[in-house]
Short mmCIF file of C-alpha atoms in Angstrom, two decimals:
data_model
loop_
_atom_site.label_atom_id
_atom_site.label_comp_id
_atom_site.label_asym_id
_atom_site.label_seq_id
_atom_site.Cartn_x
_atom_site.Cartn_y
_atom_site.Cartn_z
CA UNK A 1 -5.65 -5.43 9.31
CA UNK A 2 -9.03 -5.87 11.17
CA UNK A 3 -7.25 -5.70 14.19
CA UNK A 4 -7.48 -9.67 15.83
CA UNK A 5 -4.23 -11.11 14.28
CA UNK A 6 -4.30 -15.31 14.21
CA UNK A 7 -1.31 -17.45 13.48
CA UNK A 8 -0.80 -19.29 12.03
CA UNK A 9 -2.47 -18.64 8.54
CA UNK A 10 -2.08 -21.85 7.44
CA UNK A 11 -1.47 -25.50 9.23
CA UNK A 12 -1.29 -28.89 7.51
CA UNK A 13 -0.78 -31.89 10.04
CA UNK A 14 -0.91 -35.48 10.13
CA UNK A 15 -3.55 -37.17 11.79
CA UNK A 16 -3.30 -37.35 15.03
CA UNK A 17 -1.11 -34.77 15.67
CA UNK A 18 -1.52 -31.84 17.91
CA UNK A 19 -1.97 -28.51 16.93
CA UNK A 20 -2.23 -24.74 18.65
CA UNK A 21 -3.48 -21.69 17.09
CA UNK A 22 -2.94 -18.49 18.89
CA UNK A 23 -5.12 -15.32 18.87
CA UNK A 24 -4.31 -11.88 19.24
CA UNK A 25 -6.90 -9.73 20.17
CA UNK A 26 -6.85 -5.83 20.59
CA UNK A 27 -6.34 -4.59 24.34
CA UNK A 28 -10.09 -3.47 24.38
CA UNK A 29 -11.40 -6.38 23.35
CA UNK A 30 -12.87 -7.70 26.57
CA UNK A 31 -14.43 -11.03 24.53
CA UNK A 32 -12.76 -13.14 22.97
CA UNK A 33 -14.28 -15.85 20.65
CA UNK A 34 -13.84 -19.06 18.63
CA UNK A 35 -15.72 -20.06 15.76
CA UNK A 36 -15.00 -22.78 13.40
CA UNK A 37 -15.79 -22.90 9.49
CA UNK A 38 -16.22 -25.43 6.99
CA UNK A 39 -16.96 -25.11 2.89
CA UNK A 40 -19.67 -23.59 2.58
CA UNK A 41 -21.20 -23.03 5.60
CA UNK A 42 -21.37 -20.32 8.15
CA UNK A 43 -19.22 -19.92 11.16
CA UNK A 44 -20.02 -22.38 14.19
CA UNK A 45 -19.35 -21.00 17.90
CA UNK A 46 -17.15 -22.99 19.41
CA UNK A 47 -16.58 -21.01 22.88
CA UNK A 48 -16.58 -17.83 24.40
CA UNK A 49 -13.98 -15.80 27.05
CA UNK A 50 -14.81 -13.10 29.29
CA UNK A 51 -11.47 -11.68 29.96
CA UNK A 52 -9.88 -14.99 31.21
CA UNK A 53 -12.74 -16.87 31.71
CA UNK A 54 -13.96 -19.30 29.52
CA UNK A 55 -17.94 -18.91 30.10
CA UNK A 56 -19.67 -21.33 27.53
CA UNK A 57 -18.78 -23.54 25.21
CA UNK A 58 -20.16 -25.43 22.53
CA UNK A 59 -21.29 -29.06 22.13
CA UNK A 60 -19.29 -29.45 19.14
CA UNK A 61 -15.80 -28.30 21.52
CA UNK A 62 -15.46 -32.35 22.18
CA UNK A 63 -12.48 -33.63 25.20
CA UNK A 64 -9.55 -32.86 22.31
CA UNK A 65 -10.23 -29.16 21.96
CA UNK A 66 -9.50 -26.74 24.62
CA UNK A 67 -9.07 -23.02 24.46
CA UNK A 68 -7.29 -20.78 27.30
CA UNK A 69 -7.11 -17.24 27.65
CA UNK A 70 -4.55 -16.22 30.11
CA UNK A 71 -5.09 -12.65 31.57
CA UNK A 72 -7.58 -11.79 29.83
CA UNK A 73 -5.48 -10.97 26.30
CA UNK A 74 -3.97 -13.88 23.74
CA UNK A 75 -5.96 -17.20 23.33
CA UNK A 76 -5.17 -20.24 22.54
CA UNK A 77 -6.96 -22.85 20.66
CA UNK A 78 -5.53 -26.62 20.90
CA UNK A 79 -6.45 -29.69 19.16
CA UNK A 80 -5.42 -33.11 20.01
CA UNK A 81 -5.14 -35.86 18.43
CA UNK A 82 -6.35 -34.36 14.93
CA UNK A 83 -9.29 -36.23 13.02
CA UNK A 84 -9.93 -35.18 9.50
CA UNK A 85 -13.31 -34.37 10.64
CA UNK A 86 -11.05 -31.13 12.53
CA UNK A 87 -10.00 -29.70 9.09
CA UNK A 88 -11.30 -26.49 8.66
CA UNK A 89 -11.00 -22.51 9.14
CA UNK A 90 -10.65 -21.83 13.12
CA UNK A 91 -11.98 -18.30 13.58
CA UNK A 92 -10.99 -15.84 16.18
CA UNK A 93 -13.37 -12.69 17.05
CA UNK A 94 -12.90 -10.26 19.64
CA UNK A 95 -15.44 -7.46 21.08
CA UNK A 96 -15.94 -4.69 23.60
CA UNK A 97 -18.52 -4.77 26.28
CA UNK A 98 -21.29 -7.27 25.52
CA UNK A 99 -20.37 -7.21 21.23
CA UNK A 100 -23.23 -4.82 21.18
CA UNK A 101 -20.96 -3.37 18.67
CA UNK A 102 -20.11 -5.92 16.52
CA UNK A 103 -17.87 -8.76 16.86
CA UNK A 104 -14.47 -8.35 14.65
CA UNK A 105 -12.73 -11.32 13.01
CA UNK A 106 -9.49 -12.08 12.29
CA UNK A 107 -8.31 -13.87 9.15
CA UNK A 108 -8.50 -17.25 10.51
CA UNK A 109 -6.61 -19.85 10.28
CA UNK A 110 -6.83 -22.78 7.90
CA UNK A 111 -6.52 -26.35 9.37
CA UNK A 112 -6.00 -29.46 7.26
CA UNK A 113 -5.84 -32.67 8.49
CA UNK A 114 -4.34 -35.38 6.28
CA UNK B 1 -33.14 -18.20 18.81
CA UNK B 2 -35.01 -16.10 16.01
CA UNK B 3 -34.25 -18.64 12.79
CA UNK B 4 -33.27 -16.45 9.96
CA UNK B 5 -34.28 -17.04 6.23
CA UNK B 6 -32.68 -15.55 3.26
CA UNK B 7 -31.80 -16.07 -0.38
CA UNK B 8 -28.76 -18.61 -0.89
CA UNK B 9 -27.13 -16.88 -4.17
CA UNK B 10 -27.90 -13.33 -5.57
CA UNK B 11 -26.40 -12.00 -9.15
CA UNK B 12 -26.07 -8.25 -9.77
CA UNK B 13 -24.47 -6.20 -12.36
CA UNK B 14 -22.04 -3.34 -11.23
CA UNK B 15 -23.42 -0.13 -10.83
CA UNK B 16 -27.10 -1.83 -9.73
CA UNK B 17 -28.63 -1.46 -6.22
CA UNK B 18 -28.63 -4.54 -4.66
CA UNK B 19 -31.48 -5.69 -1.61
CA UNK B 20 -31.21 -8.70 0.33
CA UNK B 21 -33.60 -9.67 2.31
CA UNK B 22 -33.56 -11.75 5.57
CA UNK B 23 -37.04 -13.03 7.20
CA UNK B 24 -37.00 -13.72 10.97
CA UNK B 25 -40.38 -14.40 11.66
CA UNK B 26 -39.76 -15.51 15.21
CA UNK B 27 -37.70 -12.52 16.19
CA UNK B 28 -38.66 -11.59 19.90
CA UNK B 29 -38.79 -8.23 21.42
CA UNK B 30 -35.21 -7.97 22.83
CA UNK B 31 -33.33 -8.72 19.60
CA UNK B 32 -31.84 -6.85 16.92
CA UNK B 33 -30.56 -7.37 13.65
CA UNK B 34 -26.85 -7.35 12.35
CA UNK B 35 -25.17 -8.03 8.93
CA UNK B 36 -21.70 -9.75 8.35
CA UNK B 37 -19.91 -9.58 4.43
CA UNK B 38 -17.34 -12.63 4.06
CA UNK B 39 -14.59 -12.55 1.34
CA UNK B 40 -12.80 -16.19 0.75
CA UNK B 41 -9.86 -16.69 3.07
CA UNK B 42 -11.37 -13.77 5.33
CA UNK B 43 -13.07 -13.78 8.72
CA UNK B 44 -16.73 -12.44 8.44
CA UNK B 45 -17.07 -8.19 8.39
CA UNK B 46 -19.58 -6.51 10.39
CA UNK B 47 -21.44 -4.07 7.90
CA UNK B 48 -24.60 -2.89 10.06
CA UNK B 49 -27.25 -3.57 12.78
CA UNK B 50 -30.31 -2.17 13.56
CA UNK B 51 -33.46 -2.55 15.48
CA UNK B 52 -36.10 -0.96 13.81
CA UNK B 53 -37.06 1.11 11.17
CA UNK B 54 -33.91 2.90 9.20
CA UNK B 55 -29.99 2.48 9.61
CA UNK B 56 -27.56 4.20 7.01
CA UNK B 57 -23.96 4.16 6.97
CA UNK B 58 -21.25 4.71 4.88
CA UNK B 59 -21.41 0.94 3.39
CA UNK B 60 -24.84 -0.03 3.40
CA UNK B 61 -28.75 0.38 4.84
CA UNK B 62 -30.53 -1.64 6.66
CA UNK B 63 -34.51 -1.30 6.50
CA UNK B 64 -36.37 -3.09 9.31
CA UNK B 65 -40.56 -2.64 9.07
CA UNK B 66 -42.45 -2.10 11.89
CA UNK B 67 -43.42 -5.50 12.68
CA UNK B 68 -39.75 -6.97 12.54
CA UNK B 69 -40.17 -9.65 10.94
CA UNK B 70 -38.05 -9.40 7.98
CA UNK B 71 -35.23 -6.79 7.21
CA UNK B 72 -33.20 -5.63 4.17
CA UNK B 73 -29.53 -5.00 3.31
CA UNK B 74 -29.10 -2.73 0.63
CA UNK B 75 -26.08 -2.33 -1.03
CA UNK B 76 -25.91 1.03 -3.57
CA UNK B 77 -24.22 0.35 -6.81
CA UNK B 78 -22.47 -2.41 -6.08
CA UNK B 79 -18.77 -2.99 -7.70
CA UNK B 80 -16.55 -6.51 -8.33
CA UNK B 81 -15.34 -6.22 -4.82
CA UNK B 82 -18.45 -6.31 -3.24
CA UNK B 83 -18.73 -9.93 -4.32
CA UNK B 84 -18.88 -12.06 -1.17
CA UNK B 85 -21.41 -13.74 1.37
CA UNK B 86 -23.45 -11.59 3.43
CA UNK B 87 -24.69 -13.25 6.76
CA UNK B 88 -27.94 -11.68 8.30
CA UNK B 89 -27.91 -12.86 12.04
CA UNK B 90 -30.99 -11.70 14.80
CA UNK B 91 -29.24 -11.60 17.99
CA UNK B 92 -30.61 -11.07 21.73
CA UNK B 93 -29.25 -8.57 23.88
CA UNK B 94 -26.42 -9.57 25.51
CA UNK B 95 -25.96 -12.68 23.99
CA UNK B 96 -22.76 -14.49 24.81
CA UNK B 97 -22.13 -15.89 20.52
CA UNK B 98 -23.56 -14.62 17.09
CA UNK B 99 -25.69 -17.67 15.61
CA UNK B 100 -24.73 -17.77 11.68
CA UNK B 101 -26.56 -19.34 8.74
CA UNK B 102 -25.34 -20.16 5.48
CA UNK B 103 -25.88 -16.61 3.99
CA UNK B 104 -26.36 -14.98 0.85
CA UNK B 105 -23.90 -15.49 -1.63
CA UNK B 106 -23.59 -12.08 -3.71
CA UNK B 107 -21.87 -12.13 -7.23
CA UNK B 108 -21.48 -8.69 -9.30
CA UNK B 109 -21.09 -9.02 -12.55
CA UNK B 110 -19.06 -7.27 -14.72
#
């Protein structure tokens, strides 16, 4: 248990579909990230809270994703209308002050598109 | 961003030390170093950071020369678990996201 609990695990949808992946950070964790994973490669930032602000975000977060972070502890990742291009491990991270001591993952969760 | 540099794939036998090393030529003064170990089906592991000379802790250690430029994770006698893909990232202080490369992928074998 690293201590940043994702769910769900696993998700297979349909193109086009919508999809939501929550994030549980601990308490302390005053940062909250998302990162997103394909084969092979290493994570991608996608965006980044602040408590409950979302302060940056990447160029590769196009118009279907958006992320929320209401007071300051879960997050939520959503995806609309699902492209196979989306399939891949979304990646949660949470850290205290400015991460100066290390960011810490959860398990991710695994998005397939088909 | 400091662009980092290091081996794609690594083999080791169990038991060996094993040294990875990460060139960041470009690294400017502000910036520091910090390690990440994936397993499969795992979110990446902070091992160890550092911004100059020696680090040490009960998983690893983390030699950084004077001039920065390069740095090495060394793993003592590795086992089958260590197996995984170790990330060497250069970050700047108070950076709002952790810029990852492909990594070193690390295989011990039996």
């Amino acid at each position: 248990d690293t201590g940043v609990s994702q769910d769900p695990r696993h998700k297979i949808t349909k193109r086009g579909q919508n999809v939501t992946f929550r994030c549980d950070p601990i308490s302390e964790h005053n940062r909250l990230y998302w990162y997103r994973q394909t084969l092979g490669q290493g994570p991608e930032f996608l965006t980044y809270f602040q408590n409950e602000a979302q302060l940056e975000k990447s160029r590769l977060l196009s118009d279907r994703f958006s992320a929320e972070r209401p007071k300051g502890s879960f997050s939520t990742l959503e995806i609309q209308r699902t492209e196979q291009g989306d399939s891949a491990m979304y990646l949660c991270a949470g850290a205290v002050g400015q991460g100066e001591y290390g960011y810490t993952f959860g398990s991710g969760t695994r998005l397939t598109v088909v | 961003l400091a662009k980092t540099t290091q081996p794609i794939s690594m083999d080791s036998y169990e038991g060996q030390e094993v040294n990875i090393t990460c060139s960041h030529n470009n690294i400017a003064t502000n910036d520091y170093i910090t390690w990440y170990q994936q397993f499969p089906s795992q979110g990446p592991r902070f091992i160890i950071q550092g911004y100059k000379t020696k680090v040490t802790n009960e998983v690893a250690s983390l030699f950084i020369p004077a001039d920065r430029k390069s740095s090495t994770l060394s793993l003592p006698r590795v086992s089958l678990s260590d197996t995984a893909v170790y990330y060497c990232l250069v970050v700047q202080t108070g950076a709002n996201n952790l810029f990852f490369g492909t990594g070193t992928r690390l295989t011990v074998i039996p």
